[in-house]
Tab-separated table of C-alpha atoms and ligand atoms in Angstrom:
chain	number	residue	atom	x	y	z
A	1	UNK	CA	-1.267	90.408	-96.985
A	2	UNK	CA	0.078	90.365	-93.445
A	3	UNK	CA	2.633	93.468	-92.109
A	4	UNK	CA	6.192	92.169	-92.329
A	5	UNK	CA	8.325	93.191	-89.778
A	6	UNK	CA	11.664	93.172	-88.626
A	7	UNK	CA	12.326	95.103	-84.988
A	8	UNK	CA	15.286	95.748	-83.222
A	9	UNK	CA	15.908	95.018	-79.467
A	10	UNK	CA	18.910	97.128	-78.867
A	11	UNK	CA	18.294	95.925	-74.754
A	12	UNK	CA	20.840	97.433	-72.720
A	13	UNK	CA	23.383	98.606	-75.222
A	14	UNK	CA	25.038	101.665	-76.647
A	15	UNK	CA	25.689	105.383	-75.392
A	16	UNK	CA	23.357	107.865	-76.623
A	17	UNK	CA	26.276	108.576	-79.048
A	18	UNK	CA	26.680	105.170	-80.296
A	19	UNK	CA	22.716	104.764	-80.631
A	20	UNK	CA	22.317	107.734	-82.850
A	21	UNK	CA	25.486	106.496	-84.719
A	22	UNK	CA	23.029	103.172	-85.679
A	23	UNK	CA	19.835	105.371	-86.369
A	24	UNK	CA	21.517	107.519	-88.867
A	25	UNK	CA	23.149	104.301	-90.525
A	26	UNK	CA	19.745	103.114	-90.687
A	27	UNK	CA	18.309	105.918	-92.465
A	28	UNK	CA	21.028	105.889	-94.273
A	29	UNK	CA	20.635	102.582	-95.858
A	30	UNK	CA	17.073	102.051	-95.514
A	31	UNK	CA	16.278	103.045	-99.490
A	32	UNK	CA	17.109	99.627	-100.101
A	33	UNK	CA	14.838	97.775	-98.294
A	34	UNK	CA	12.565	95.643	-99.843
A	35	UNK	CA	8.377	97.383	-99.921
A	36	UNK	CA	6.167	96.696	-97.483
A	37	UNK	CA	8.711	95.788	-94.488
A	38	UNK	CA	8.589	97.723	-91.290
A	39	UNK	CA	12.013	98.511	-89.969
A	40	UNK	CA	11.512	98.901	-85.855
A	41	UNK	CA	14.137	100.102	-83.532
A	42	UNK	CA	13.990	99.855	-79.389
A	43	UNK	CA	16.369	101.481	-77.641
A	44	UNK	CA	17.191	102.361	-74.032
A	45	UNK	CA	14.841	104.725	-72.634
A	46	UNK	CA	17.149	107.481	-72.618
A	47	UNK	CA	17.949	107.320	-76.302
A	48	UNK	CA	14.051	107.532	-77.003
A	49	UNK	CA	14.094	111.618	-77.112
A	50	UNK	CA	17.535	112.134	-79.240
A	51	UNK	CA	16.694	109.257	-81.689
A	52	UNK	CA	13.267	110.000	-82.441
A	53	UNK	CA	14.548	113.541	-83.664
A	54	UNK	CA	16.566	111.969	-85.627
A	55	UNK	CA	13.956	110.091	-87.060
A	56	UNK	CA	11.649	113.489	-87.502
A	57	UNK	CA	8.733	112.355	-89.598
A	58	UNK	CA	9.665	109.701	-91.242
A	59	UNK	CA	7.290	106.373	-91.008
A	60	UNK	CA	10.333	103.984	-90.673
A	61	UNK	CA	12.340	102.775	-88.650
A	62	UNK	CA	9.507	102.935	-86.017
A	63	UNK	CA	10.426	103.730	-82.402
A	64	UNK	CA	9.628	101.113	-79.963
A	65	UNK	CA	10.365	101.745	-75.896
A	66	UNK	CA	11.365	98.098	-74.629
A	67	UNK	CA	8.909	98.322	-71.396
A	68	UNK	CA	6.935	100.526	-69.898
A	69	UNK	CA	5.054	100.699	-66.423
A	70	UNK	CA	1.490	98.509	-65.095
A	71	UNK	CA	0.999	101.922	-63.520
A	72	UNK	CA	-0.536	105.026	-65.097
A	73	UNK	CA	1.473	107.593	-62.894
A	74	UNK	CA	2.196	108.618	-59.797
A	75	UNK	CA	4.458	107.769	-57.083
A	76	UNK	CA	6.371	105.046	-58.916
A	77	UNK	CA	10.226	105.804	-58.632
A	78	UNK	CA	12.240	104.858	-61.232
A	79	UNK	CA	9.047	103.453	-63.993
A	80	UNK	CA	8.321	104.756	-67.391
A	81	UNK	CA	4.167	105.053	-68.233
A	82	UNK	CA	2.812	104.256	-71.578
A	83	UNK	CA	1.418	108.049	-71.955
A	84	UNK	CA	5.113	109.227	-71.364
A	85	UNK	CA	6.469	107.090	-74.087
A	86	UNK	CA	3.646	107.752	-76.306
A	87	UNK	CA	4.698	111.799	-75.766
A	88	UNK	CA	8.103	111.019	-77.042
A	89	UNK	CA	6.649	110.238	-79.781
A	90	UNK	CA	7.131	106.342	-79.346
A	91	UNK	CA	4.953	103.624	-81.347
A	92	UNK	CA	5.582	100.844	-80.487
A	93	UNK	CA	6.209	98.798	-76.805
A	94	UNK	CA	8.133	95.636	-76.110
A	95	UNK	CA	6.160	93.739	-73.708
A	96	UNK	CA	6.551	90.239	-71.695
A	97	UNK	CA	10.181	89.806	-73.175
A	98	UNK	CA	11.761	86.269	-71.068
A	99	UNK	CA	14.653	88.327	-69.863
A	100	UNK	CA	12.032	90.860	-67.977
A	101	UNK	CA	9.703	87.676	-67.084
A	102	UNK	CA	12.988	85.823	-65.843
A	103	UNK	CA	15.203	88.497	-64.175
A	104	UNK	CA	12.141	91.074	-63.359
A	105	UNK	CA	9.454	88.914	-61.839
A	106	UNK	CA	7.068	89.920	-65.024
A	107	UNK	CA	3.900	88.200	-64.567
A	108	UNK	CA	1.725	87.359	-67.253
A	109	UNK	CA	-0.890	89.318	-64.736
A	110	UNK	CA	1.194	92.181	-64.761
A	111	UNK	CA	2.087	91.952	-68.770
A	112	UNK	CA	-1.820	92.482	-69.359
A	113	UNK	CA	-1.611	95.554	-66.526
A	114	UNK	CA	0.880	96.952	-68.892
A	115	UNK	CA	-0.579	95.421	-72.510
A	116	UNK	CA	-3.958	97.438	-71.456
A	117	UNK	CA	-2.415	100.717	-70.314
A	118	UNK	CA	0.081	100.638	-73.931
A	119	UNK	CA	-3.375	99.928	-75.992
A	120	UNK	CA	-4.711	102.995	-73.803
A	121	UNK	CA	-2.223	105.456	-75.002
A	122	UNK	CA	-2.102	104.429	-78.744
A	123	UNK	CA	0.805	103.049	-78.898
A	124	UNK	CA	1.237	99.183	-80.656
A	125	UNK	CA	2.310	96.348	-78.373
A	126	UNK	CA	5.304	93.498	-79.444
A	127	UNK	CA	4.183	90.835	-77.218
A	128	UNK	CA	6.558	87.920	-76.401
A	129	UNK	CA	5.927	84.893	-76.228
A	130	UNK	CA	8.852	81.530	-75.791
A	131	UNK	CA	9.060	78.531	-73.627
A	132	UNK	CA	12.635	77.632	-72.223
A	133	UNK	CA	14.597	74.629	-73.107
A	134	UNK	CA	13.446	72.544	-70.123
A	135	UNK	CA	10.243	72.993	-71.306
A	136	UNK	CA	10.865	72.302	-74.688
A	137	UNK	CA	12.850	68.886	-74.347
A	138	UNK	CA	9.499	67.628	-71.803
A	139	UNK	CA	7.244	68.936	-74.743
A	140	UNK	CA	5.583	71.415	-72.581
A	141	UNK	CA	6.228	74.228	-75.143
A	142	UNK	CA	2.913	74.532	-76.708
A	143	UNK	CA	0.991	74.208	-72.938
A	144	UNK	CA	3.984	77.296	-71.782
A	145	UNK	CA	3.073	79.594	-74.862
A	146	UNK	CA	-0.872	78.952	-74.876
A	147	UNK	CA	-1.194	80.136	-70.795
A	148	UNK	CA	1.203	83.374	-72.158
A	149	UNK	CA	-1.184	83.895	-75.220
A	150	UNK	CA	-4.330	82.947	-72.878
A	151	UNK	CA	-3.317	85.299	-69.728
A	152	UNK	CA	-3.157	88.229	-71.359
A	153	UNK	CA	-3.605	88.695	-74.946
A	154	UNK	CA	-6.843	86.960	-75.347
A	155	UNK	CA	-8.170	89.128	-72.449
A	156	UNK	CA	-8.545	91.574	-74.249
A	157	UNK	CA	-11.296	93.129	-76.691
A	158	UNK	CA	-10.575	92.465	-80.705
A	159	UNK	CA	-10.101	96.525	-81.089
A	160	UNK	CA	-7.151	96.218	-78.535
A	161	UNK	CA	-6.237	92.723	-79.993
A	162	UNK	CA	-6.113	94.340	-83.704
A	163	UNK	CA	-3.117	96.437	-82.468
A	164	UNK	CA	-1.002	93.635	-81.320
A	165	UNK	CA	2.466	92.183	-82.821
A	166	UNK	CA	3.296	88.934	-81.236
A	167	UNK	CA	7.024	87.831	-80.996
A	168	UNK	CA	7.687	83.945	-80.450
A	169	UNK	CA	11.081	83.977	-78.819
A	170	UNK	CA	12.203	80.519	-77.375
A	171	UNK	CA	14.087	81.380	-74.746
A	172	UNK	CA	16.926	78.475	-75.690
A	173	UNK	CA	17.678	80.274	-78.770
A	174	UNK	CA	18.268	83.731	-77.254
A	175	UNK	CA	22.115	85.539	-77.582
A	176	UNK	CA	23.381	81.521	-77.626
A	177	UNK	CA	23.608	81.047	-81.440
A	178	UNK	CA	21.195	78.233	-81.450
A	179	UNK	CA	18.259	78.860	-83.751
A	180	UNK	CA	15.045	77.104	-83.961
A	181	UNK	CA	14.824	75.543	-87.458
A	182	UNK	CA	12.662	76.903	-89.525
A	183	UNK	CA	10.294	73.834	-89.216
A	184	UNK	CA	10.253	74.698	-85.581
A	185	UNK	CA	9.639	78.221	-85.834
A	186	UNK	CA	6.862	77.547	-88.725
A	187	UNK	CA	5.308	75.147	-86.387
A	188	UNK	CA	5.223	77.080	-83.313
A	189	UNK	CA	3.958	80.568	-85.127
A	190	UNK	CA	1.151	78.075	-86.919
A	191	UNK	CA	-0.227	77.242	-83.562
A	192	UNK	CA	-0.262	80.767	-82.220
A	193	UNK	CA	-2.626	81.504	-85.051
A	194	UNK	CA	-4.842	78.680	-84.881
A	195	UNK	CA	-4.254	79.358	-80.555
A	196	UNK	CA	-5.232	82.947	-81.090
A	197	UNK	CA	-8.161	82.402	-83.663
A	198	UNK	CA	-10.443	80.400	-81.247
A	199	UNK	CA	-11.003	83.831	-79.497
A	200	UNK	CA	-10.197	86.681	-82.105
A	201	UNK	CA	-11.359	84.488	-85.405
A	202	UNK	CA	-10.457	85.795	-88.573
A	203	UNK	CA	-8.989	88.786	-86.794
A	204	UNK	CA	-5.323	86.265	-85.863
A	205	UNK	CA	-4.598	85.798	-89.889
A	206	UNK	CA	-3.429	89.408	-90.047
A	207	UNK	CA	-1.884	89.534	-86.498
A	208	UNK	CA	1.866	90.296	-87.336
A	209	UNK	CA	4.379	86.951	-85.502
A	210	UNK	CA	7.548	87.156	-85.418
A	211	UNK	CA	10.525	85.075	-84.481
A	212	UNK	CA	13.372	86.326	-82.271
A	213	UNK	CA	16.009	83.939	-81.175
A	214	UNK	CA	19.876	84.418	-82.602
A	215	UNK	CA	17.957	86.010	-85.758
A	216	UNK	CA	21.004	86.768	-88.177
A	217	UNK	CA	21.793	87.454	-91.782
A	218	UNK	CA	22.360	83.698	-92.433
A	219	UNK	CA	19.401	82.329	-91.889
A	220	UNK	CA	16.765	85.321	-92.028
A	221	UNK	CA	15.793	83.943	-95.128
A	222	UNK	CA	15.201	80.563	-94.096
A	223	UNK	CA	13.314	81.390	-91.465
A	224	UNK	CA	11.164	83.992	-93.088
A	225	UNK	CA	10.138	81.751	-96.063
A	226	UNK	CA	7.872	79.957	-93.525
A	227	UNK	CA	4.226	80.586	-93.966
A	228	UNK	CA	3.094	82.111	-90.734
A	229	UNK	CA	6.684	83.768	-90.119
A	230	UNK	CA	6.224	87.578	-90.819
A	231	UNK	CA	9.376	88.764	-89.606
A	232	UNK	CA	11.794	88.973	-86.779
A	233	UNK	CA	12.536	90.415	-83.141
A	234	UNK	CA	16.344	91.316	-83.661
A	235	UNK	CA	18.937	91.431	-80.741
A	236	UNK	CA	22.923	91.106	-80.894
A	237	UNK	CA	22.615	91.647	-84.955
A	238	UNK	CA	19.943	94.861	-84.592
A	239	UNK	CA	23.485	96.565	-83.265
A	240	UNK	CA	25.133	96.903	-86.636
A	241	UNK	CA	23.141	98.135	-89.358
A	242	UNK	CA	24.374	95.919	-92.216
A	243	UNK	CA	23.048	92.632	-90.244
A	244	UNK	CA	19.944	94.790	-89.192
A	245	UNK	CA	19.321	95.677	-92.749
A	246	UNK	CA	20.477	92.574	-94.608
A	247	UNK	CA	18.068	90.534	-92.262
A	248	UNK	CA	15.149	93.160	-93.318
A	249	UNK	CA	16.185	92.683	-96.785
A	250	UNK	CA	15.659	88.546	-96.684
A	251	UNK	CA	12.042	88.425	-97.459
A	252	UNK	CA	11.167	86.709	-100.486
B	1	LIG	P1	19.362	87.620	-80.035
B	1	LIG	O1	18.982	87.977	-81.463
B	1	LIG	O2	20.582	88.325	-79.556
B	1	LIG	O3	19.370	86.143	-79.831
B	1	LIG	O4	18.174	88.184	-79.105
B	1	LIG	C1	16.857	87.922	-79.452
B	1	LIG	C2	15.990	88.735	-78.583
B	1	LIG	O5	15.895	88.507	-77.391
B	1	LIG	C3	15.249	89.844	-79.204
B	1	LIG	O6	14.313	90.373	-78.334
């Protein structure tokens, strides 16, 4: 049986306030979650302290940071290291999403900078992975995904690899409403298996994938009745905890 997971990617939203506002909701609610699903939430940086007190020692939700530096420390103005996050304490790591590849200049070189130093300090990586709709509609979206998966996750050794969550987020089908079908999510998450397993073997059937891409209570379900779907990477709907919780509660 694989993990099943369902994260939240808060990105650059709420006030401290606000964000604690959703944890406690959360908690609130979370007693009626199916078993065996991991709730994640990733807020800003600065709501990492204040909401994992709030979370005090319970296992979920999980805190995930949604970067982190390709530097271990030093004179680096501004950047968060994995070993800081890990002190808050943090879990998890977003890594390689397309709006840090597209607007940030995040390089699949640097993304395995980063993946190595987050495996370093513990803490459990949510790699993303998408194509964007150009790519798609020339059928380059397998060719995109495999030199993402290639670059940097199967660089590293199986111990490190064990760790790893992998989102498949296709860029077309982020904050616009459009969602892949489920066909096309099922189809894409098969092949980062079968991608994956030439190098890691047996080791990619219990690697966690999940889908992110306009991800809502509607069509959770749908989407997470596909095989080699085991979960989702959450945005706009992660904001309110009814849609964060009713998607968590659409597994089968
Ligand atoms: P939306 O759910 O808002 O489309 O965002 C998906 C996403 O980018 C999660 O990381």
């Amino acid at each position: 049986m694989r993990e099943k997971i369902v994260a939240g990617n808060w990105k650059m939203n709420t006030s401290i306030r606000e964000g604690k506002q959703l944890v406690l909701d959360i908690i609130d609610r979370i007693g009626k979650l199916p078993s065996g699903v991991t709730l994640i939430v990733a807020p800003p940086f600065t709501h990492l302290c204040p909401v994992a007190r709030l979370i005090g020692d319970r296992k979920t939700p999980g805190l995930a940071a949604q970067n982190c530096a390709d530097k271990e420390s030093g004179a680096f103005t501004g950047e968060v290291s994995a070993s800081m996050l890990a002190s808050v304490p943090c879990g998890y790591v977003i890594l390689g999403h397309s709006e840090r590849r597209a607007y940030y200049g995040e390089t699949n070189e640097i993304l395995l900078e980063k993946i190595k130093l987050v495996l370093a300090s513990g803490l459990r990586p949510v790699f993303c992975v998408g194509e964007i709709l150009e790519e798609r509609e020339s059928n380059m979206h397998f060719q995109v995904v495999s030199s993402q998966l290639r670059e940097v996750l199967c660089q590293l050794e199986p111990a490190g690899f064990a760790q790893v969550i992998v989102a498949y987020e296709p860029v077309w089908a982020i904050g616009t409403g459009k969602t892949a079908t489920s066909e096309q999510a099922q189809e894409m998450h098969a092949f980062i298996r079968s991608f994956l397993a030439e190098t890691f073997g047996e080791q990619a059937e219990s690697t966690p994938i999940l889908y992110g891409g306009s991800c809502k209570p509607s069509n959770a379900a749908d989407i997470f009745s596909q095989p080699d779907v085991d979960g989702g990477l959450i945005g706009g709907a992660s904001l309110k905890a009814d849609d964060f919780l009713a998607i968590a509660g659409s597994f089968a």
